[in-house]
Amino acid sequence: QKEVEQNSGPLSVPEGAIASLNCTYSDRGSQSFFWYRQYSGKSPELIMFIYSNGDKEDGRFTAQLNKASQYVSLLIRDSQPSDSATYLCAVMYFGDKIIFGKGTRLHILP
Amino acid sequence: DTEVTQTPKHLVMGMTNKKSLKCEQHMGHRAMYWYKQKAKKPPELMFVYSYEKLSINESVPSRFSPECPNSSLLNLHLHALQPEDSALYLCASSQDLTSGSMQYFGPGTRLTVT
């Protein structure tokens, strides 16, 4: 059974601080890793993807992948109130479907 | 352009009605997906089309019937739905089904079954 685990939160972070979101996955055959942001009542929006071990930075977002420990994380620097949303971790297996975690609710405190 | 469009935005239907949800993308993607999402839950995969052929059916009840008329369009035909089928229905597309192919979601159709 392929599983993707996330802490449901809510995770409360002061404005301007770093928000750290974590995700673990069960299957070592995982190939690709995605972070989606979803505002209440809206559809998921792809914000980061990572395939290789290490860090990948895009603006205020950094995705970190550690395949040996089977975790992927998302760091949001200089958190803004507009970052308040649910963040979905998604894991893709070769030639197969994406498995979504249940999401972490992030709340940025003004 | 990473836009996936869906119509209608909202749909209210009775249990005896027949309706269709539509999804369109013009990114040249060859994989398209239907997801169902209930409140405070992650998207739940229903169907996957690859090169206009049904690739994955996640044991979805037959009252949901997908159709892929061409590489840009994906429909979901609805018939004799139940109130518990009320949810946000999301369409997504990706380049193909290979590893690393990013999925882009449409805005969704909010379905209410009365």
Coordinates of C-alpha atoms in Angstrom, one line a residue:
Chain A
Q1 CA 0.0 0.0 0.0
K2 CA 1.6 3.3 -1.2
E3 CA 1.0 6.0 1.4
V4 CA 1.8 9.7 1.8
E5 CA 1.7 11.1 5.2
Q6 CA 1.4 14.7 6.3
N7 CA 0.6 16.4 9.6
S8 CA -2.9 17.8 9.2
G9 CA -2.1 20.9 11.3
P10 CA -3.1 23.6 11.6
L11 CA 0.5 24.9 11.5
S12 CA 0.6 28.5 12.8
V13 CA 3.6 30.6 11.8
P14 CA 4.2 34.3 12.4
E15 CA 4.3 36.6 9.4
G16 CA 7.9 36.9 8.1
A17 CA 9.0 33.6 9.7
I18 CA 9.9 30.4 7.9
A19 CA 7.1 27.8 7.5
S20 CA 8.3 24.2 7.3
L21 CA 6.0 21.6 5.9
N22 CA 6.9 17.9 6.0
C23 CA 5.8 14.8 4.1
T24 CA 6.8 11.2 4.3
Y25 CA 6.1 8.4 1.8
S26 CA 6.1 4.7 2.1
D27 CA 7.4 3.3 -1.3
R28 CA 11.0 3.6 -2.3
G29 CA 9.9 3.3 -5.9
S30 CA 8.7 6.9 -5.8
Q31 CA 9.9 8.9 -8.7
S32 CA 8.6 12.5 -8.5
F33 CA 7.4 14.7 -5.7
F34 CA 5.1 17.7 -5.9
W35 CA 3.7 20.4 -3.6
Y36 CA 0.3 21.8 -4.3
R37 CA -1.3 24.8 -2.6
Q38 CA -5.0 24.8 -2.2
Y39 CA -7.1 27.8 -1.0
S40 CA -10.4 27.0 0.6
G41 CA -13.0 26.3 -2.2
K42 CA -10.4 26.5 -4.9
S43 CA -8.5 23.9 -6.9
P44 CA -5.0 22.7 -6.2
E45 CA -2.2 24.9 -7.7
L46 CA 1.2 23.3 -8.4
I47 CA 3.9 25.3 -6.7
M48 CA 7.0 23.1 -6.6
F49 CA 8.2 19.8 -7.9
I50 CA 11.4 17.9 -7.2
Y51 CA 12.9 14.7 -8.6
S52 CA 16.5 14.5 -7.2
N53 CA 17.9 14.4 -3.7
G54 CA 18.8 17.8 -2.3
D55 CA 17.2 21.2 -2.4
K56 CA 15.4 23.1 -5.1
E57 CA 14.6 26.8 -4.7
D58 CA 12.0 28.9 -6.4
G59 CA 11.6 32.4 -5.0
R60 CA 10.4 32.1 -1.4
F61 CA 9.9 28.3 -1.7
T62 CA 12.4 25.6 -1.2
A63 CA 11.6 21.9 -1.7
Q64 CA 13.9 19.4 0.0
L65 CA 14.1 15.7 -0.9
N66 CA 15.8 12.9 1.0
K67 CA 15.1 9.6 -0.7
A68 CA 17.1 7.6 1.9
S69 CA 14.8 8.8 4.7
Q70 CA 11.8 8.9 2.4
Y71 CA 10.7 12.4 3.2
V72 CA 10.1 15.6 1.3
S73 CA 9.6 19.0 2.8
L74 CA 8.6 22.5 1.7
L75 CA 10.1 25.6 3.2
I76 CA 8.4 29.0 2.8
R77 CA 10.6 31.9 3.7
D78 CA 9.2 35.3 4.7
S79 CA 5.7 33.9 5.2
Q80 CA 2.9 36.1 4.2
P81 CA -0.8 36.0 5.2
S82 CA -1.5 35.0 1.5
D83 CA 0.4 31.8 2.1
S84 CA -2.4 30.6 4.5
A85 CA -3.8 27.6 2.7
T86 CA -3.7 23.8 2.7
Y87 CA -0.5 22.3 1.2
L88 CA -0.8 19.0 -0.4
C89 CA 2.2 16.7 -0.9
A90 CA 1.9 14.4 -3.9
V91 CA 4.1 11.5 -4.9
M92 CA 4.2 9.9 -8.3
Y93 CA 5.4 6.4 -9.0
F94 CA 6.8 5.5 -12.4
G95 CA 4.1 5.1 -15.0
D96 CA 1.5 5.3 -12.3
K97 CA -0.9 7.7 -10.6
I98 CA -0.1 10.4 -8.2
I99 CA -0.8 9.7 -4.5
F100 CA -1.8 12.7 -2.4
G101 CA -1.3 13.3 1.2
K102 CA -4.2 14.6 3.3
G103 CA -2.7 18.0 3.4
T104 CA -1.3 20.4 6.0
R105 CA -3.3 23.5 6.9
L106 CA -1.0 26.5 7.2
H107 CA -2.0 29.6 9.0
I108 CA 0.2 32.7 8.9
L109 CA -0.4 35.0 11.8
P110 CA -0.3 38.7 10.9
Chain B
D1 CA -0.1 28.7 -20.7
T2 CA -1.0 26.1 -18.1
E3 CA -4.7 26.6 -18.2
V4 CA -7.3 23.9 -17.8
T5 CA -10.9 25.0 -18.1
Q6 CA -14.0 23.4 -16.7
T7 CA -17.6 24.0 -17.1
P8 CA -19.9 24.6 -15.4
K9 CA -18.5 26.1 -12.3
H10 CA -21.5 25.1 -10.2
L11 CA -24.1 22.4 -10.9
V12 CA -27.2 21.4 -8.9
M13 CA -29.0 18.3 -10.1
G14 CA -31.6 15.9 -8.9
M15 CA -31.1 12.3 -8.5
T16 CA -33.0 11.5 -11.7
N17 CA -31.2 14.0 -13.8
K18 CA -28.6 13.5 -16.5
K19 CA -25.8 16.1 -16.8
S20 CA -22.3 16.4 -18.1
L21 CA -19.1 18.1 -16.8
K22 CA -16.7 19.4 -19.4
C23 CA -12.9 19.9 -19.3
E24 CA -10.7 21.4 -21.9
Q25 CA -6.9 22.0 -22.2
H26 CA -4.9 23.4 -25.1
M27 CA -1.4 22.6 -23.8
G28 CA -0.9 19.5 -26.0
H29 CA -1.1 17.3 -23.0
R30 CA -1.9 13.7 -23.7
A31 CA -3.0 12.6 -20.2
M32 CA -6.2 13.8 -18.6
Y33 CA -7.7 13.0 -15.2
W34 CA -10.9 13.3 -13.2
Y35 CA -10.7 13.7 -9.5
K36 CA -13.4 14.0 -6.8
Q37 CA -12.7 16.1 -3.7
K38 CA -14.8 16.2 -0.6
A39 CA -14.4 19.0 2.0
K40 CA -11.1 18.9 3.9
K41 CA -10.0 15.8 2.0
P42 CA -7.4 15.4 -0.7
P43 CA -8.4 14.9 -4.3
E44 CA -9.5 11.3 -5.0
L45 CA -8.6 9.9 -8.4
M46 CA -11.5 8.6 -10.5
F47 CA -10.3 8.2 -14.1
V48 CA -7.2 8.6 -16.2
Y49 CA -7.1 8.9 -19.9
S50 CA -3.8 8.5 -21.8
Y51 CA -3.8 9.3 -25.6
E52 CA -7.6 9.4 -25.5
K53 CA -7.8 5.9 -24.1
L54 CA -9.1 5.0 -20.6
S55 CA -6.0 4.0 -18.7
I56 CA -7.2 3.9 -15.1
N57 CA -10.7 3.5 -13.6
E58 CA -10.5 3.5 -9.8
S59 CA -13.5 1.3 -9.4
V60 CA -15.9 4.3 -9.9
P61 CA -19.7 3.5 -9.9
S62 CA -21.2 3.3 -13.4
R63 CA -23.4 6.3 -12.7
F64 CA -20.2 8.2 -13.6
S65 CA -19.2 7.8 -17.2
P66 CA -16.1 9.4 -18.7
E67 CA -15.5 10.3 -22.3
C68 CA -12.5 11.7 -24.2
P69 CA -13.7 12.9 -27.6
N70 CA -10.3 14.2 -28.6
S71 CA -6.9 15.1 -27.1
S72 CA -8.1 18.4 -25.7
L73 CA -11.5 17.5 -24.3
L74 CA -12.6 15.3 -21.4
N75 CA -16.2 14.9 -20.3
L76 CA -17.8 13.3 -17.3
H77 CA -21.4 12.1 -17.8
L78 CA -23.5 11.9 -14.7
H79 CA -26.7 9.9 -14.2
A80 CA -28.8 8.8 -11.2
L81 CA -26.4 10.3 -8.7
Q82 CA -26.7 10.1 -5.0
P83 CA -26.5 13.0 -2.5
E84 CA -23.2 11.6 -1.3
D85 CA -21.8 12.3 -4.7
S86 CA -21.9 16.0 -4.0
A87 CA -18.3 17.3 -4.1
L88 CA -15.8 19.4 -6.1
Y89 CA -15.0 17.6 -9.3
L90 CA -11.6 18.4 -10.6
C91 CA -10.1 17.9 -14.0
A92 CA -6.3 17.8 -14.5
S93 CA -3.9 17.3 -17.4
S94 CA -0.3 16.4 -17.8
Q95 CA 2.2 15.9 -20.6
D96 CA 1.8 12.2 -20.4
L97 CA 1.9 9.4 -17.8
T98 CA 5.7 9.3 -17.4
S99 CA 7.4 10.0 -14.2
G100 CA 7.8 13.6 -13.5
S101 CA 4.9 14.7 -15.7
M102 CA 3.3 17.5 -13.8
Q103 CA -0.4 17.6 -13.4
Y104 CA -2.3 20.9 -13.7
F105 CA -5.7 21.3 -12.3
G106 CA -8.7 23.1 -13.6
P107 CA -10.9 25.3 -11.3
G108 CA -13.3 22.5 -10.7
T109 CA -17.1 22.1 -10.8
R110 CA -18.9 22.3 -7.5
L111 CA -21.7 19.6 -7.8
T112 CA -24.7 19.4 -5.5
V113 CA -27.0 16.5 -5.8
T114 CA -30.4 17.0 -4.2

